[in-house]
Every structure is written in structure tokens, then in C-alpha cells.
Tab-separated table of C-alpha atoms and ligand atoms in Angstrom:
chain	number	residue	atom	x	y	z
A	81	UNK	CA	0.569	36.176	23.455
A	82	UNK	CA	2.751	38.475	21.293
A	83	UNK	CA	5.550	36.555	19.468
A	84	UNK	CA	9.149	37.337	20.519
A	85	UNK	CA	11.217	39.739	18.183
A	86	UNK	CA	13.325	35.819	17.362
A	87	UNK	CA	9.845	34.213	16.712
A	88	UNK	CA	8.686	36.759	14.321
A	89	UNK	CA	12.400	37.182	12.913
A	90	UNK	CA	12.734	33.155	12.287
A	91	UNK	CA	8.990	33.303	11.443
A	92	UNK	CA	10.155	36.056	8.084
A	93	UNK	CA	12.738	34.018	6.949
A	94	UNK	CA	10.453	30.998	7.013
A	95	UNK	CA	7.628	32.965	4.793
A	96	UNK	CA	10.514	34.423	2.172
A	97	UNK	CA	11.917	30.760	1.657
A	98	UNK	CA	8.332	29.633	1.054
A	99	UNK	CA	7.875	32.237	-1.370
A	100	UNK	CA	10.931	31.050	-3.277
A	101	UNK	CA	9.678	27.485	-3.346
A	102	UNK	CA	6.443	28.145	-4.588
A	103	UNK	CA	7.693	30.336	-7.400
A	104	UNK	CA	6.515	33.452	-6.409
A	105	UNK	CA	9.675	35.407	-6.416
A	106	UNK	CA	12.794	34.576	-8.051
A	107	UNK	CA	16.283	34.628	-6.289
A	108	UNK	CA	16.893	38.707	-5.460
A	109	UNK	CA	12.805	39.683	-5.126
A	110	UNK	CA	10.395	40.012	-2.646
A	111	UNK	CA	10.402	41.234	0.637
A	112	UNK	CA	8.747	40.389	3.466
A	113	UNK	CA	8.583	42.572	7.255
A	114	UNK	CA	6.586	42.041	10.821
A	115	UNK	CA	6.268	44.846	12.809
A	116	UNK	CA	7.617	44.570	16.620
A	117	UNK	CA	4.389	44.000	18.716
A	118	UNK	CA	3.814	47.552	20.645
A	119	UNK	CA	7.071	49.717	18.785
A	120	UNK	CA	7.356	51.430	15.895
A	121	UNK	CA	9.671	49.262	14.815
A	122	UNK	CA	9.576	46.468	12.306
A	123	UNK	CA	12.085	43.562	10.829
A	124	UNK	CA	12.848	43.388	6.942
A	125	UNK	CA	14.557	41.102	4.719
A	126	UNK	CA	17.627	42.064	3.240
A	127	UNK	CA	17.787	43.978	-0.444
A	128	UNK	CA	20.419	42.032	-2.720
A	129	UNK	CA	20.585	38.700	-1.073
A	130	UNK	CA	19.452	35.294	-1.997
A	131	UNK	CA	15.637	35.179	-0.733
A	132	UNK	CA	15.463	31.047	-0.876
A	133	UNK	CA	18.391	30.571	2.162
A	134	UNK	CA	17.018	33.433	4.127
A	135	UNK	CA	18.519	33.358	7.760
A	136	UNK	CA	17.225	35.754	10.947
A	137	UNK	CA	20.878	36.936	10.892
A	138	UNK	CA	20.686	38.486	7.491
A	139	UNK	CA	17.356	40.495	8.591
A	140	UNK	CA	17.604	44.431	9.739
A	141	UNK	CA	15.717	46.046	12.035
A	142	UNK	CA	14.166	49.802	11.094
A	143	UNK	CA	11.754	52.373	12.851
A	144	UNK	CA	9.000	53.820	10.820
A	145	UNK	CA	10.951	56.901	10.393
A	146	UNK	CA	13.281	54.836	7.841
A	147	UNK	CA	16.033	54.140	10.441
A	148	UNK	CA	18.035	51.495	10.215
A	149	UNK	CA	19.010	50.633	13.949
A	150	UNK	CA	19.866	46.833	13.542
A	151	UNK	CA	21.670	44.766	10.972
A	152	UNK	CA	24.699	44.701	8.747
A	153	UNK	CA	22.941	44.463	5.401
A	154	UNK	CA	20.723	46.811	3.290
A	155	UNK	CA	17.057	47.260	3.809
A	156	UNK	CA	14.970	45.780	0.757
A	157	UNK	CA	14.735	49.065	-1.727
A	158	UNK	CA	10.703	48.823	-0.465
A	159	UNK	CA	11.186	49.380	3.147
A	160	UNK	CA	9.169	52.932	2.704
A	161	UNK	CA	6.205	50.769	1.159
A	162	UNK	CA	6.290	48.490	4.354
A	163	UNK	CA	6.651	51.579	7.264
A	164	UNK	CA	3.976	53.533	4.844
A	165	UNK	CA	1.984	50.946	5.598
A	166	UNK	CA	2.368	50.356	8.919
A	167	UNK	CA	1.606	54.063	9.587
A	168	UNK	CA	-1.597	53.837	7.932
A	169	UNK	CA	-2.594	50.628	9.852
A	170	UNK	CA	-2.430	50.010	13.102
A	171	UNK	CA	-4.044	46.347	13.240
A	172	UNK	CA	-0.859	45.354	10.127
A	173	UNK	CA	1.742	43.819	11.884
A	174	UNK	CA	2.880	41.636	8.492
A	175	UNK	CA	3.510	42.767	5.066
A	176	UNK	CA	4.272	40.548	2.438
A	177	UNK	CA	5.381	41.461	-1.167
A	178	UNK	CA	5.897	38.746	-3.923
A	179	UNK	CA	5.959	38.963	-7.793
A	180	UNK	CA	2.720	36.376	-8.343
A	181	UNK	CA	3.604	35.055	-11.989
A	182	UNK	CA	-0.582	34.185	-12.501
A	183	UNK	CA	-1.750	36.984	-11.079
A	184	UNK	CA	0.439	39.282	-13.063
A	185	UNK	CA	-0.489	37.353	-16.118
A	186	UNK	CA	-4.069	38.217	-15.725
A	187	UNK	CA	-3.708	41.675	-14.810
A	188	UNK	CA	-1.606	42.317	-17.967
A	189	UNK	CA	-4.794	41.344	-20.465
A	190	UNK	CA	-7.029	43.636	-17.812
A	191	UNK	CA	-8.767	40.448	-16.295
A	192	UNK	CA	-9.307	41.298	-12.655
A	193	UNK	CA	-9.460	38.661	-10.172
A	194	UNK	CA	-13.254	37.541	-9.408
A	195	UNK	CA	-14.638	36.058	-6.075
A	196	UNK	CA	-14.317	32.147	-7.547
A	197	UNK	CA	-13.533	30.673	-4.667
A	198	UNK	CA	-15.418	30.566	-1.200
A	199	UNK	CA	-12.300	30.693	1.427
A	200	UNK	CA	-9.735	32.569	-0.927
A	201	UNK	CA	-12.309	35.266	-1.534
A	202	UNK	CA	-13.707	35.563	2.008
A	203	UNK	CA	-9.918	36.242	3.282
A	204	UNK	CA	-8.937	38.675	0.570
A	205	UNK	CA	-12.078	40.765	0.552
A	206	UNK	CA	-12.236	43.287	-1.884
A	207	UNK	CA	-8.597	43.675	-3.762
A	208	UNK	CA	-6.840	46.820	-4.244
A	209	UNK	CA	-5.149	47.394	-7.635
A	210	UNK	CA	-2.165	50.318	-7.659
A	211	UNK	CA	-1.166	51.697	-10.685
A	212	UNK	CA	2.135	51.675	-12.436
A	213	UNK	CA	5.062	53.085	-9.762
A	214	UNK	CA	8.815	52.330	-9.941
A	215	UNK	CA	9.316	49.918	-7.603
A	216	UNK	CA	11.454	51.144	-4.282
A	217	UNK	CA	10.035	54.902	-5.132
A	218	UNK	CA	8.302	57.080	-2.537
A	219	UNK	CA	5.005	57.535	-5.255
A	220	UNK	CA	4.318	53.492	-5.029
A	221	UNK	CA	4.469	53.351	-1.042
A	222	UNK	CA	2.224	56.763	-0.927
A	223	UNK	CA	0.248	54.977	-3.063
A	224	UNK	CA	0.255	51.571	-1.498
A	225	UNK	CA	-0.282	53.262	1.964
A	226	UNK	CA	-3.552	54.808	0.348
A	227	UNK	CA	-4.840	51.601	-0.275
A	228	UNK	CA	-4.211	50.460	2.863
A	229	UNK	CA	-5.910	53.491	4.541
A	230	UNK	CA	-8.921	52.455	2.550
A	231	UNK	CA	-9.253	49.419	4.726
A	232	UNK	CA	-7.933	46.748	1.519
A	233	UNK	CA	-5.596	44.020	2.928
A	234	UNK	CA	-4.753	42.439	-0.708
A	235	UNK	CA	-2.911	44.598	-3.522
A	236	UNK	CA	-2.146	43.731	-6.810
A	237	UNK	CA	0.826	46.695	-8.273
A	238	UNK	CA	0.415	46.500	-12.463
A	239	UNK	CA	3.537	45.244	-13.792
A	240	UNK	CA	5.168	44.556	-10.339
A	241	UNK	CA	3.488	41.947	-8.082
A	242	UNK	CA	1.191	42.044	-5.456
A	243	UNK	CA	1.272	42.973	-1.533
A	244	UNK	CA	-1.157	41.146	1.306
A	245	UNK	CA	-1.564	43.456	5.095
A	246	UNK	CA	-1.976	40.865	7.545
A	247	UNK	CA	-2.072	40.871	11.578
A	248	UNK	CA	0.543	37.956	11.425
A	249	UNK	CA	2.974	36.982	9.257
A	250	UNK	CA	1.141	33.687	7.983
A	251	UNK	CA	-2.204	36.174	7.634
A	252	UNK	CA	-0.409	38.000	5.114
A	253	UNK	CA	1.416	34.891	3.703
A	254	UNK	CA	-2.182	33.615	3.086
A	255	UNK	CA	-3.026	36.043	1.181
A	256	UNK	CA	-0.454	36.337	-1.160
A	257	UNK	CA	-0.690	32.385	-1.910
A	258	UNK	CA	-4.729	33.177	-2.090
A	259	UNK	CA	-3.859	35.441	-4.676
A	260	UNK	CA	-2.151	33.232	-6.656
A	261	UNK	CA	-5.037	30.461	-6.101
A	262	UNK	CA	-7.720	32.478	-7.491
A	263	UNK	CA	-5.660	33.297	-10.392
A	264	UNK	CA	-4.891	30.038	-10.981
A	265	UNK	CA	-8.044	29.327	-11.126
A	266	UNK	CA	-9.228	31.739	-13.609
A	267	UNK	CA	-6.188	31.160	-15.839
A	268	UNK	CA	-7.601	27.405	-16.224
A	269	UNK	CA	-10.827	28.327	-16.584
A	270	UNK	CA	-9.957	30.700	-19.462
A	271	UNK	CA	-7.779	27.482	-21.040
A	272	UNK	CA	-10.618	25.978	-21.083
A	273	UNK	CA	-12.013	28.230	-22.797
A	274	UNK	CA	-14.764	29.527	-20.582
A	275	UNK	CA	-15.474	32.383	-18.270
A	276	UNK	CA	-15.263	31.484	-14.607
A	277	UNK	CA	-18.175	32.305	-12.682
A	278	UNK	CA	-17.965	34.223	-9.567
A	279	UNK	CA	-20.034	33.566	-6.300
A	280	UNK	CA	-23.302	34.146	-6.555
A	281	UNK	CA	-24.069	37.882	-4.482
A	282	UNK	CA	-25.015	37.191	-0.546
A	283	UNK	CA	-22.790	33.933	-0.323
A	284	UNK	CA	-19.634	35.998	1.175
A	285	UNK	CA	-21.806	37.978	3.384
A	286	UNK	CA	-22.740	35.485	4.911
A	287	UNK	CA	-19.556	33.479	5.233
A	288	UNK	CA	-17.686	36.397	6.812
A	289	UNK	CA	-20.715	37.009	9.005
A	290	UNK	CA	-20.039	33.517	10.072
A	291	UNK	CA	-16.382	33.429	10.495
A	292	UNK	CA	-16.727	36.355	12.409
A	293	UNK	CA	-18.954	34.784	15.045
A	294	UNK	CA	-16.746	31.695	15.090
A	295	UNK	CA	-14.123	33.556	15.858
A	296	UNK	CA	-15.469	35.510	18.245
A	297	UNK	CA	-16.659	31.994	19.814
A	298	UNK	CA	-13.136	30.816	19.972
A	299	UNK	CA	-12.061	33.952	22.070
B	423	ZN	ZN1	8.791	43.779	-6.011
């Protein structure tokens, strides 16, 4: 059953405050949006408020066409990156966009993210890097929106943060903190001194071959 528009909007605020407490944006970033289940319309957090006290009250409702038609406070400055995306995607009803301190790290020195990890990398599939873009600007959601055309549901923006597409909120919150696991992972790995070592070619296959069938098992 479709969440109501209070679910998903108490649902946001619950995913932003996680963000904050897991270090993943600081006090004014991030933003975070679910799309109203058969509208094109969506919910967005706030631009300029404190991101770890979110509350439903503070959120604003907009239509894809960059209308604000619900809320007393200012979209976040990358409301066009959410409706671009939503546009491209039918089957994205969550966006979430955090500032991932590890994964940032690694994508300054030009280490991308490798398939480590069996779960992380089976959700993420393959991630989408964007090039520099001022954040809030038109070129970063046309070029976000690309991405998301091209199927990618994990996005990593150089010197800004990364973005996850879900079909729920927590789908997209997953892959944001999936993100940050993988880089984690690598970041120790290089401590340590060595190379991690990604999964061997065939393993993923496999596993989303059989998550898909379990799914489809559940109904
Ligand atoms: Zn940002």
C-alpha cells in the first residue's frame, strides 16, 4: 500500500536526522525528497534550516514544474536536481543527497569505489560519477538527471557528495549509507596499506539473479 503524504513526510524528516547523526551532512546540508505516490508532486526539506531537528512542518511541497504549492520555508537550493530526477524516472519515488566525508575522500585521490562488499555492491549496482557542477545550478541536475536516465541509482558528484534514486525513502537511504560502507572499507584497507580486492566476476550476477527471484517469491 502507498504511504500517506504524513507517512512519507514524517518518514523525510526521520532519514535527514539520521543523516546528521551519522555524520554525513553537517548542520545546513543535505536534502532529502519522496515523491507523492501517483502526482507529480514531491516533499523536500527545507534550504537554510537545521537538518538534525528536522520536523514534517518545516517540509514544502513542489510539482515537478518547480512550484512551490505547500510550505512556509524555502525549497533546498537542489530541488531542480530532485524533480530532474523524478522526470527521468518513473520507478524513483526517494532521492537522497548527503555530503559522504569517505567517499569524497576517495574520490579526491581518483580511487573509485570497487564491488568489496557482497550486499553493499549488489544494492548499488554500477555507480554513476558526475563531474564538477555548482551545487543548486541547472548544469548539475541536467547532469544528474542524465545519470539517472542511464538506469544508475547511486551517484557520487566530485567535490560535492553523493545522491542514491530509490523506490522508498529507506531504498535510497540505503544507499547513501552503502556508499559510505564501501568507502569505509577501502579507506582501511588502503591504511593498511594494501589494495582491497573486489568480488571476484560472476559472484554479483548471481546474487542479484537471486534476490530477484526471492523477491519475486515474496510477492
Ligand atoms: Zn550538497
Amino acid at each position: 500500500m502507498n504511504p500517506s503524504e504524513e507517512e512519507l513526510k514524517r518518514e523525510i524528516t526521520r532519514v535527514t536526522r539520521t543523516l546528521y547523526q551519522r555524520g554525513l551532512i553537517n548542520a545546513l546540508e543535505g536534502n532529502v525528497s519522496a515523491r507523492i505516490p501517483g502526482k507529480d508532486e514531491f516533499w523536500i526539506t527545507p534550504s537554510q534550516v537545521f537538518k538534525g531537528d528536522l520536523k514534517a512542518g518545516d517540509l514544502i511541497k513542489m510539482n515537478l514544474r518547480g512550484e512551490v504549492l505547500e510550505g512556509a520555508l524555502k525549497p533546498s537550493i537542489e530541488w531542480r536536481m530532485h524533480s530532474a530526477i523524478y522526470i527521468a524516472r518513473s520507478d524513483v519515488n526517494a532521492v537522497v543527497h548527503a555530503h559522504n566525508p569517505l567517499v569524497l575522500a576517495l574520490s579526491l585521490l581518483g580511487r573509485e569505489l570497487k564491488n568489496t562488499l557482497t550486499l553493499e555492491s549488489a544494492l548499488l549496482g554500477r555507480v554513476g560519477r558526475v563531474g564538477f557542477k555548482l551545487p543548486g545550478s541547472g548544469e548539475l541536475a541536467e547532469a544528474v538527471a542524465e545519470m539517472a536516465r542511464a538506469g544508475v541509482k547511486a551517484i557520487v558528484l566530485d567535490r560535492h557528495g553523493v545522491v542514491g534514486l530509490g523506490a522508498t525513502l529507506v531504498e535510497a537511504e540505503a544507499i547513501v549509507e552503502s556508499l559510505e560502507s564501501l568507502a569505509l572499507i577501502e579507506y582501511i584497507c588502503y591504511s593498511l596499506g594494501e589494495e582491497p580486492r573486489g568480488i571476484p566476476g560472476g559472484v554479483l550476477e548471481s546474487l542479484w539473479k537471486f534476490l530477484d527471484s526471492t523477491s519475486r517469491n515474496r510477492g
